[in-house]
Coordinates of C-alpha atoms and ligand atoms in Angstrom, one line a residue:
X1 CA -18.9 27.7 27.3
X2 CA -15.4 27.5 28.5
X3 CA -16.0 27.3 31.9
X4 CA -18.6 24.6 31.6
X5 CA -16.3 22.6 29.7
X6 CA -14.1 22.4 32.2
X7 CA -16.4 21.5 34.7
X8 CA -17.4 19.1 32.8
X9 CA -13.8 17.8 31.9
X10 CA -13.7 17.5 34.8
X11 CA -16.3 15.3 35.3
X12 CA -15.4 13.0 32.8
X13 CA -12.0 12.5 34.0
X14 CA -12.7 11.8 38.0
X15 CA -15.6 9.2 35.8
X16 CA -12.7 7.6 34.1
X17 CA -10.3 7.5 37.4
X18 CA -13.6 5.8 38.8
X19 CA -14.5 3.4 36.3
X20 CA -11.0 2.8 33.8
X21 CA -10.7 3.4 30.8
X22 CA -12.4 1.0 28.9
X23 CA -10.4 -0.1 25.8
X24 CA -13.6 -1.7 23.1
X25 CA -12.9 -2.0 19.4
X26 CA -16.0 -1.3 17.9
X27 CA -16.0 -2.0 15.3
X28 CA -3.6 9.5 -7.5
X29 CA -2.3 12.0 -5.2
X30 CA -4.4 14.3 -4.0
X31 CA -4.1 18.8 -5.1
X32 CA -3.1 20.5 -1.9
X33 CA -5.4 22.8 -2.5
X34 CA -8.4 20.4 -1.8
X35 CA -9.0 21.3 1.8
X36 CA -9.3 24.8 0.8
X37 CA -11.8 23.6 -1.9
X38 CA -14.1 21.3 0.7
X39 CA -13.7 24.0 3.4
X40 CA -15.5 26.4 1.4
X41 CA -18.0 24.4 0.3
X42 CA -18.9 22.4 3.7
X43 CA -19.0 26.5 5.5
X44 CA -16.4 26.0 7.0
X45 CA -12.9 27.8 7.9
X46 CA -9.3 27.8 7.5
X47 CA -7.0 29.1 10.4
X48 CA -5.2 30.9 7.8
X49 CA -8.4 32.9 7.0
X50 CA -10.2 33.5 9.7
X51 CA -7.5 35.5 12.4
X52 CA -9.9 37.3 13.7
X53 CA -13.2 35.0 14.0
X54 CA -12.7 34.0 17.4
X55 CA -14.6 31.0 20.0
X56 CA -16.4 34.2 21.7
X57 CA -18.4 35.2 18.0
X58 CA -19.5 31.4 17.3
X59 CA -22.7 32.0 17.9
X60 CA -23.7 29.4 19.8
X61 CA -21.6 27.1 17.9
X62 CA -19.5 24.5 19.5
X63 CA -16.2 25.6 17.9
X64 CA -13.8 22.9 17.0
X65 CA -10.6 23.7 16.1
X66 CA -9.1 20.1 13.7
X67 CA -5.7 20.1 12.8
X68 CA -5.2 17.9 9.8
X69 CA -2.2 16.0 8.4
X70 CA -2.5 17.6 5.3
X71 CA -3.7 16.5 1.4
X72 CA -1.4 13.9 0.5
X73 CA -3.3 11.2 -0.4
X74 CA -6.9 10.2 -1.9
X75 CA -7.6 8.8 1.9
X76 CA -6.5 12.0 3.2
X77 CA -9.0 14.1 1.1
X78 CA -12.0 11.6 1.8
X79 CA -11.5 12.2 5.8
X80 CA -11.2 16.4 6.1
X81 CA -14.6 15.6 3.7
X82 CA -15.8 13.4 6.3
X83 CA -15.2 16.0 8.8
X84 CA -16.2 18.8 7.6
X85 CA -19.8 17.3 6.4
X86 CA -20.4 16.1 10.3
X87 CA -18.8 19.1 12.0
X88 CA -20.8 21.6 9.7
X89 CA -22.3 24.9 10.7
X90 CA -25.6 23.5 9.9
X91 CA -25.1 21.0 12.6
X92 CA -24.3 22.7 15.5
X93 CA -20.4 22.8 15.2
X94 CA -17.9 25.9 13.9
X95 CA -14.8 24.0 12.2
X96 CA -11.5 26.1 12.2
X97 CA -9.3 23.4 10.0
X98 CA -5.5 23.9 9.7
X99 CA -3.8 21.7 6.4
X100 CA -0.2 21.0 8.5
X101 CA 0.9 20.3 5.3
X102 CA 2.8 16.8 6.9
X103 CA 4.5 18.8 9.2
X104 CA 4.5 18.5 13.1
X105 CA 5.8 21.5 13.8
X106 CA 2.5 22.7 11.8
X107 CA 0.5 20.9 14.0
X108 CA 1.7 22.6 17.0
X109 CA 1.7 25.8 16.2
X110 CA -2.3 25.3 15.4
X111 CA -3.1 23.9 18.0
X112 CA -1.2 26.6 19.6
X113 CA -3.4 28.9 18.1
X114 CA -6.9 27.3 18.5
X115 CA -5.6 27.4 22.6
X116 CA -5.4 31.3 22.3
X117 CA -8.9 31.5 20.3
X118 CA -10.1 29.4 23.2
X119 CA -12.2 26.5 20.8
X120 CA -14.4 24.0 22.9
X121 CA -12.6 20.8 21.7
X122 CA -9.4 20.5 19.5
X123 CA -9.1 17.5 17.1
X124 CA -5.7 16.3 15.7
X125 CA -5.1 13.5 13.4
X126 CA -0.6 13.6 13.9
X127 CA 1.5 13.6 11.4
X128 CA 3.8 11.5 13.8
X129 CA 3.8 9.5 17.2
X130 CA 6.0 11.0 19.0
X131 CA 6.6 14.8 20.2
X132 CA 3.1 15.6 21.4
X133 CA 3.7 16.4 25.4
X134 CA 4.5 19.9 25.7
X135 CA 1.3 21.0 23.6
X136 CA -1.0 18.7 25.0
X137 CA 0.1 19.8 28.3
X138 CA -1.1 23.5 27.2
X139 CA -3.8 22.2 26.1
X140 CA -4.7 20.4 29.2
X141 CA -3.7 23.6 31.4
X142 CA -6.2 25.7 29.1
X143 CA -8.9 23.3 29.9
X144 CA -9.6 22.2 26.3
X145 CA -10.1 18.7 26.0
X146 CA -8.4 17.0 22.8
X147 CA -9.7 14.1 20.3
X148 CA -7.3 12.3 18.4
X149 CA -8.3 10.5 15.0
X150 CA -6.5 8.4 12.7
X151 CA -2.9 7.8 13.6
X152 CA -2.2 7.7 17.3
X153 CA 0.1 9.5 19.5
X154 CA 3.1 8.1 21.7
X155 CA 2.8 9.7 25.1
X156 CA 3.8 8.7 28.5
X157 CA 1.0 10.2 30.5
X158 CA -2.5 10.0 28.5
X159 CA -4.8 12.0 30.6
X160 CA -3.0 14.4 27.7
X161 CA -6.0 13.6 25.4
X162 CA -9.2 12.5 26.3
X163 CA -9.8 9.7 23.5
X164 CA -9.0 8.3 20.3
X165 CA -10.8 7.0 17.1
X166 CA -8.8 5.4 14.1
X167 CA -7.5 2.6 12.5
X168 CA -5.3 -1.0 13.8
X169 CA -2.4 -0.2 11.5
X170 CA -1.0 -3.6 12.8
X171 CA -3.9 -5.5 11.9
X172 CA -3.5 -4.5 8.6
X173 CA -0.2 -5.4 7.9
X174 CA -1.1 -8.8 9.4
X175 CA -3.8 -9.1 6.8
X176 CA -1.6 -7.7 4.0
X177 CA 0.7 -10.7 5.0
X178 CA -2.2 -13.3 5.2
X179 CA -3.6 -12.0 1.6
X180 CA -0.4 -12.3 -0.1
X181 CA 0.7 -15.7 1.7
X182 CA -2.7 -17.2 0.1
X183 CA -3.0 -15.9 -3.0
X184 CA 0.5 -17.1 -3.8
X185 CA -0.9 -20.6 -2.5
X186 CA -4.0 -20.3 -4.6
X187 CA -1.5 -19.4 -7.7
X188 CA 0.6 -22.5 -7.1
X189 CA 3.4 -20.4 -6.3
X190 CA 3.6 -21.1 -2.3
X191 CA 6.9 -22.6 -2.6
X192 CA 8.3 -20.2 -4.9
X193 CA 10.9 -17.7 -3.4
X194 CA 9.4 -14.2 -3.5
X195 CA 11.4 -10.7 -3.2
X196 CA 9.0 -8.0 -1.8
X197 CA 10.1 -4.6 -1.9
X198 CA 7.9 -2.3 0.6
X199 CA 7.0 1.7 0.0
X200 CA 6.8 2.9 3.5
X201 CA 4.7 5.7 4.1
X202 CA 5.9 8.8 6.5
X203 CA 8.2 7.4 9.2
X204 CA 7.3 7.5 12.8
X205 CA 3.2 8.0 11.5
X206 CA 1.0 5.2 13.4
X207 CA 0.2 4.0 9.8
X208 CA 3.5 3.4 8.9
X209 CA 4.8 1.7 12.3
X210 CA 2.0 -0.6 12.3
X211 CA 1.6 -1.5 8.9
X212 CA 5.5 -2.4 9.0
X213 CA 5.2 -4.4 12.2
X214 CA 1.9 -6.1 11.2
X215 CA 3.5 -7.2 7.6
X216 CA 7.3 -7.7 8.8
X217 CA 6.5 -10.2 12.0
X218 CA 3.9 -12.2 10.0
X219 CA 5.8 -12.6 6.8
X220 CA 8.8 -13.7 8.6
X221 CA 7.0 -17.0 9.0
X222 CA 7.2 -18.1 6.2
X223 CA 11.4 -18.3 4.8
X224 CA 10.8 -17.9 1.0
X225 CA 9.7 -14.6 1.4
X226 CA 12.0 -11.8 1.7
X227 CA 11.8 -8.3 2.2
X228 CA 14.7 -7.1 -0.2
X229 CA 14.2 -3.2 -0.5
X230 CA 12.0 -0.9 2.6
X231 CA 12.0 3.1 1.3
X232 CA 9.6 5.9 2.3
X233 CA 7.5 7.6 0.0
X234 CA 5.7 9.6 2.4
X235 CA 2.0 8.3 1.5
X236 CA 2.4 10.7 -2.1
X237 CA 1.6 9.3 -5.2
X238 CA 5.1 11.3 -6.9
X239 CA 7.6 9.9 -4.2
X240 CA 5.9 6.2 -4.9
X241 CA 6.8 6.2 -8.6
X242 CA 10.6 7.3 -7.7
X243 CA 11.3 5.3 -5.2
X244 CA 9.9 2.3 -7.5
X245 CA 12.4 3.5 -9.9
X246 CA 15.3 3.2 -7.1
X247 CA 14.2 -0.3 -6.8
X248 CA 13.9 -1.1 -10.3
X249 CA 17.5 0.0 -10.9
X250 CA 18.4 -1.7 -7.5
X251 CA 16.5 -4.9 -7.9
X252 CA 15.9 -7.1 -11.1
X253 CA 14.2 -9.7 -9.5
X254 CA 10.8 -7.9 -7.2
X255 CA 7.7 -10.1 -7.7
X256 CA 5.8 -8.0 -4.9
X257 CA 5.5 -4.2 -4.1
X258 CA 4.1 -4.0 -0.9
X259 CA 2.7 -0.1 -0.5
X260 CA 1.4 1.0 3.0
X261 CA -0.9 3.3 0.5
X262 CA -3.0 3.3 -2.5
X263 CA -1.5 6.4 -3.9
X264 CA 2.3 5.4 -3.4
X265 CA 0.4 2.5 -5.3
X266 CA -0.6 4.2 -8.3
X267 CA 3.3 5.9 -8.6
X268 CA 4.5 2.4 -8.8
X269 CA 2.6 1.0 -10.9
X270 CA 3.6 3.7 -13.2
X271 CA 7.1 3.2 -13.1
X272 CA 6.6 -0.5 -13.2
X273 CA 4.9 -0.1 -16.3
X274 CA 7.7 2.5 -18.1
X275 CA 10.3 -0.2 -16.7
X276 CA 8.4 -2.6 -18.9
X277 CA 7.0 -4.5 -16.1
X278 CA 3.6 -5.6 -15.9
X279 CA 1.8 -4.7 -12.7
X280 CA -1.1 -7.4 -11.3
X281 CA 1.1 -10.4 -12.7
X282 CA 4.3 -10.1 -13.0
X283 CA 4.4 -8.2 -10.1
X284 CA 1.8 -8.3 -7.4
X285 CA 0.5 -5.2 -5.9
X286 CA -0.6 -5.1 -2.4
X287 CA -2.3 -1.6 -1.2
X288 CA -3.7 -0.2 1.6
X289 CA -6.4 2.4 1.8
X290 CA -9.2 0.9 -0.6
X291 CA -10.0 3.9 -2.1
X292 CA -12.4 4.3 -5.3
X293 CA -9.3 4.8 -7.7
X294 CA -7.6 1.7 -6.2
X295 CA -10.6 -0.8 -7.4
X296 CA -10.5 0.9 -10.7
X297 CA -6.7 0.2 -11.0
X298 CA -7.8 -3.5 -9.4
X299 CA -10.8 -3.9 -12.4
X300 CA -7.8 -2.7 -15.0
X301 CA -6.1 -5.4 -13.8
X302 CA -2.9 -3.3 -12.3
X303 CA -3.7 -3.5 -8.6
X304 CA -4.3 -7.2 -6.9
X305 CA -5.2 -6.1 -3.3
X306 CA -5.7 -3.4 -0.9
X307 CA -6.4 -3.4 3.0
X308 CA -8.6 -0.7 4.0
X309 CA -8.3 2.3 6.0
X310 CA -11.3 3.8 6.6
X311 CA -11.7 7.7 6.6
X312 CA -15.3 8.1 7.7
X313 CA -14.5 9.7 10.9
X314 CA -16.4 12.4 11.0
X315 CA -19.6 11.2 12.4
X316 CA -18.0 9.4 15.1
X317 CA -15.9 12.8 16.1
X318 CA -19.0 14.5 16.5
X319 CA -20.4 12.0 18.2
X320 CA -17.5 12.3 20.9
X321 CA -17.4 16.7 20.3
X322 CA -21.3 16.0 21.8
X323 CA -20.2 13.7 24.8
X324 CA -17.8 15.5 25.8
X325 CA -19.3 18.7 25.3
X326 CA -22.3 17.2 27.6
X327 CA -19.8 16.1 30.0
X328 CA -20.2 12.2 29.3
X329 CA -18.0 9.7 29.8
X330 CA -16.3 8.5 26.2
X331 CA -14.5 5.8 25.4
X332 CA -11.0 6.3 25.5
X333 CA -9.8 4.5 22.1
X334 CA -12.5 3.0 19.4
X335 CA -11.1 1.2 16.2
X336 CA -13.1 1.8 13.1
X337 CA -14.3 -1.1 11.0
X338 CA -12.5 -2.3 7.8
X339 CA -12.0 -5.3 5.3
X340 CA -9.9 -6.5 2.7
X341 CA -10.7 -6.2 -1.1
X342 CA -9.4 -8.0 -3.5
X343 CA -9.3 -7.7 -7.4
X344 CA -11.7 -10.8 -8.1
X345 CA -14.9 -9.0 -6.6
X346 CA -13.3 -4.9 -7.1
X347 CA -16.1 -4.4 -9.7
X348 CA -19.1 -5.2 -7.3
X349 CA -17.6 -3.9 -4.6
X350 CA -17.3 -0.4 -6.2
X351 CA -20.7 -0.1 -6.7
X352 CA -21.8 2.2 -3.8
X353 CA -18.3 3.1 -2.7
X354 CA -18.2 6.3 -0.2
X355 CA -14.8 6.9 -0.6
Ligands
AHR1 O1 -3.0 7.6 8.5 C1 -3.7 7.1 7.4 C2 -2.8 7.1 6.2 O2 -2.5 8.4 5.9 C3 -3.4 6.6 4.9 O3 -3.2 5.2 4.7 C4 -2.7 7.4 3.9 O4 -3.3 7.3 2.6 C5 -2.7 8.7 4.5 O5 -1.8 9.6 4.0

């Protein structure tokens, strides 16, 4: 298998140097033991458990090796679910999944180890941009090709991973901006002078950088809005509630929370409401993610927005684990498809929710 791969690696990459690369967008915290839980259940396995079951006793498997970010968030658990139920035994696909628990250096040293077990194709969804060279560089000397999903990397040279699927960070922030900008129209308030305070997610993630670019350079057309307080609660639901108390004690005047996830969301809402404060009103909330909790916490009137993200990568992974594996030519970064949903239509747009 791993000798084909490569041949077919190769393939794919004298394709690419042939054609280009074609660039076509297509389209309340979470336990940490969750991944253990879904792993299980999907037949799956965890680095940590399986030392010894190696590429060579996959049995015909095609072995993927995923390292994932970890189990911080509601999103985070609805895309290792995603994976898991595409990349299952029952479908062709051995799944060795490591929880980096947020931290790079995690990352590394699994993909570290899925080199030496000698998997097919390695999937990492980074913690953070930056700092990916050196392994990817093993990773490209072993001959294993690399998918990257959800946030991106920063590299200089990207033969180091053969394509990406995931979300335009930016584009939501830009639509964050666009919501807020209207609804405070459509409330009369358009005029008004607005203090935003803004829960960043983990710095130096894709989600973070472009949902702080997208929002910052589109608000800043308008002058009576101003970003008074930016603080990182590292996409948790616990570290969104206490930096919202910072604020509060900071700040007496925050009309918006801007929070680059639902579950840093749900924190501040909390605190808001032991400060007193009512959430939805008062205070608008602007989320990203769209997750099931966060259109209950829009129907209870405590949410007013949130931007998707959308976690369903699994299908599409597989689909790229199967090109490449057949030594076809993939496209080298694909955008999944999102919206924006608002509190007015949250309770008909629960109905039939995936995630
Ligand atoms: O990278 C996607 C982000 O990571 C999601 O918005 C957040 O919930 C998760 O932790």
């Amino acid at each position: 298998m791993k000798k084909a791969i490569i041949i077919l690696l190769c393939v794919t990459v004298a394709g690419r140097m042939l054609t280009g690369c074609s660039s076509n967008p297509t389209s309340t915290e979470a336990p940490a033991e969750a991944i253990e839980d879904a792993a299980d259940a999907a037949n799956t396995a965890n680095v940590a458990d399986t030392a010894d079951a190696a590429n060579t006793d996959a049995g015909g498997l095609v072995t993927v090796g995923f390292s994932q970010v970890g189990a911080e968030s509601d999103w985070r658990v609805a895309n290792t679910a995603s994976m898991k139920e595409a990349l299952s035994e029952e479908n062709g696909y051995k799944l060795i999944i490591d929880d980096a628990q947020q931290e790079q250096k995690k990352q590394i040293k699994a993909v570290r180890d899925f080199i030496s077990r000698e998997v097919d194709v390695i999937v990492i969804a980074p913690v953070k941009e930056t700092g990916w060279e050196t392994v990817l560089g093993e990773a490209r000397d072993a001959g294993i090709p690399v998918i990257i999903v959800d946030r991106m990397i920063n590299v200089s040279d990207d033969t180091l991973y053969t394509c990406w699927v995931g979300s335009d960070f930016e584009n939501e922030g830009v639509e964050a901006a666009r919501w807020l900008v209207n609804y405070m129209e459509e409330q009369g308030k358009g005029d008004d002078k607005h203090n935003i305070v803004v829960l960043r997610g983990t710095i130096g993630s894709s989600a973070e950088i472009g949902r702080t670019k997208g929002f910052s350079d589109t608000i800043a057309a308008y002058g009576n809005y101003e970003i008074v307080g930016r603080q990182t609660g590292d996409f948790t639901q616990a570290k969104g509630r206490e930096v919202m108390e910072s604020f509060l004690e900071e700040f007496d005047n925050i009309d918006v929370v801007i929070s680059q996830n639902d579950n840093m969301a749900f924190g501040a809402i909390d605190a808001l409401k032991a400060a007193g404060k009512v959430p939805g009103s008062e205070v608008v909330i602007v989320s990203f993610d769209a997750v099931k909790a966060a259109f209950k916490s829009m129907i209870a009137g405590d949410m007013n927005v949130s931007v998707e993200c959308n976690p369903l990568h699994g299908p599409r992974v597989a689909e790229l684990v199967d090109k490449i594996m057949n030594g076809e030519e993939v496209e080298k970064i694909q955008y999944v498809e999102e919206s924006v949903y608002a509190a007015d239509t949250a309770k008909e747009d629960l109905l039939g929710r995936q995630y």
